C-alpha positions in Angstrom: 49.9 24.4 57.5 53.1 24.4 59.6 54.5 21.4 61.6 52.4 20.2 64.4 53.7 20.4 68.0 53.6 16.7 68.8 54.5 17.2 72.4 51.6 19.5 72.9 49.3 17.0 71.2 50.5 14.1 73.4 50.2 16.2 76.6 46.6 17.2 75.6 45.9 13.5 74.7 46.9 12.4 78.2 44.6 15.1 79.7 41.8 13.8 77.6 42.4 10.2 78.6 42.3 11.2 82.3 39.1 13.2 81.7 37.4 10.3 80.0 38.5 7.8 82.7 37.0 10.2 85.4 33.8 10.7 83.4 33.3 6.9 82.9 33.7 6.4 86.7 31.3 9.2 87.6 28.5 9.0 85.0 26.4 6.0 83.7 28.0 5.9 80.3 27.8 2.9 78.1 31.5 2.5 77.3 30.6 0.2 74.3 29.1 3.3 72.7 31.8 5.8 73.6 32.7 7.8 70.5 35.1 10.7 69.8 34.1 13.7 67.8 36.3 16.6 67.0 36.1 19.8 64.9 39.2 21.4 63.3 42.0 21.1 65.9 39.7 19.0 68.0 39.7 16.5 65.2 43.5 16.3 65.4 43.0 15.4 69.1 40.3 12.9 68.2 42.6 11.2 65.7 45.4 11.0 68.3 43.0 9.6 71.0 41.0 7.1 69.0 43.9 5.8 66.8 46.0 5.3 69.8 43.3 3.1 71.5 40.8 2.1 68.8 39.5 -0.8 71.0 38.3 1.8 73.5 35.9 3.6 71.1 32.8 2.8 69.1 33.5 5.5 66.5 35.5 8.5 65.5 34.2 11.6 63.7 36.5 14.3 62.5 35.0 17.4 61.0 36.9 20.1 59.0 40.1 18.6 60.3 43.2 16.6 59.2 45.3 13.7 60.4 49.0 14.7 60.7 51.1 11.7 59.7 53.5 12.7 62.5 50.9 11.6 65.0 51.0 8.0 63.7 54.8 8.0 64.4 54.3 8.6 68.1 51.4 6.4 68.8 52.2 2.9 70.2 52.4 0.9 66.9 48.9 2.1 65.9 46.9 -0.9 66.9 44.5 -2.7 64.6 41.8 -0.1 63.6 39.6 -2.4 61.5 36.8 -2.2 64.1 36.9 1.6 64.5 34.4 3.2 62.2 35.7 6.7 61.2 33.7 9.6 59.6 35.6 12.4 57.9 33.6 15.4 56.9 35.0 18.5 55.2 33.9 21.6 53.3 35.0 21.9 49.7 35.4 25.6 50.3 37.2 25.4 53.7 39.3 28.5 54.0 41.3 27.3 57.1 42.0 23.7 56.5 42.4 22.9 52.8 40.1 20.0 51.6 43.2 18.3 50.2 44.3 17.7 53.8 41.1 15.8 54.6 41.5 13.8 51.4 45.0 12.8 52.4 43.8 11.9 55.9 41.3 9.5 54.3 44.2 7.8 52.4 46.2 7.6 55.6 43.2 6.0 57.4 42.8 3.5 54.6 46.5 2.6 55.0 45.9 1.7 58.7 42.8 -0.3 57.6 40.3 1.9 59.3 36.8 1.6 57.9 36.4 5.3 56.8 33.4 7.2 55.4 34.2 10.4 53.7 31.7 13.2 53.0 32.5 16.5 51.4 30.0 19.3 51.5 29.7 22.7 49.7 30.6 24.7 52.8 33.6 26.5 54.4 35.2 25.8 57.8 31.9 25.0 59.5 29.2 22.5 60.4 26.0 23.1 58.4 22.6 21.4 58.5 23.5 18.9 55.8 26.7 17.8 57.5 25.0 17.6 60.9 22.3 15.4 59.4 25.1 13.2 57.9 26.8 13.0 61.2 23.6 12.1 63.0 22.8 9.4 60.4 26.4 8.0 60.6 26.3 7.8 64.4 22.9 6.0 64.3 24.2 3.5 61.8 27.7 2.9 63.0 27.5 3.5 66.8 24.0 3.4 68.2 22.4 0.6 66.1 25.1 -2.1 65.8 24.7 -5.1 68.0 27.8 -5.3 70.2 29.0 -8.8 70.8 30.6 -9.4 74.2 33.9 -11.1 74.3 
């Protein structure tokens, strides 16, 4: 619940960007289907990565996490996010990250015009079978199935 270490987040974000660049060069990955998924603190990293470069990703899923508003202040003018589908899942009984933080994250995402899907489950700080099924269905609908138009 304390303040986030923005410098640590930005440093980790750059490491993730480098890792992704290397992986895209090395492996046959369809970069039009590249998505970010993060759980808990990994979701914070997912937000920082995908909201900083929404054009690079086909989707963002953040599970049992939160979007610290401070992150938006250090991203480069948070580019247009209208084309970045976002899934937020959270447990109504989450004992580590209060569900109110997820709900606030959804409002923040709406403020930056991200098409967000919010799902709340009767669970704690975890991923259960129901949320995993929801994630799988969302990925199929929003990331794997859509026809990607080339520019």
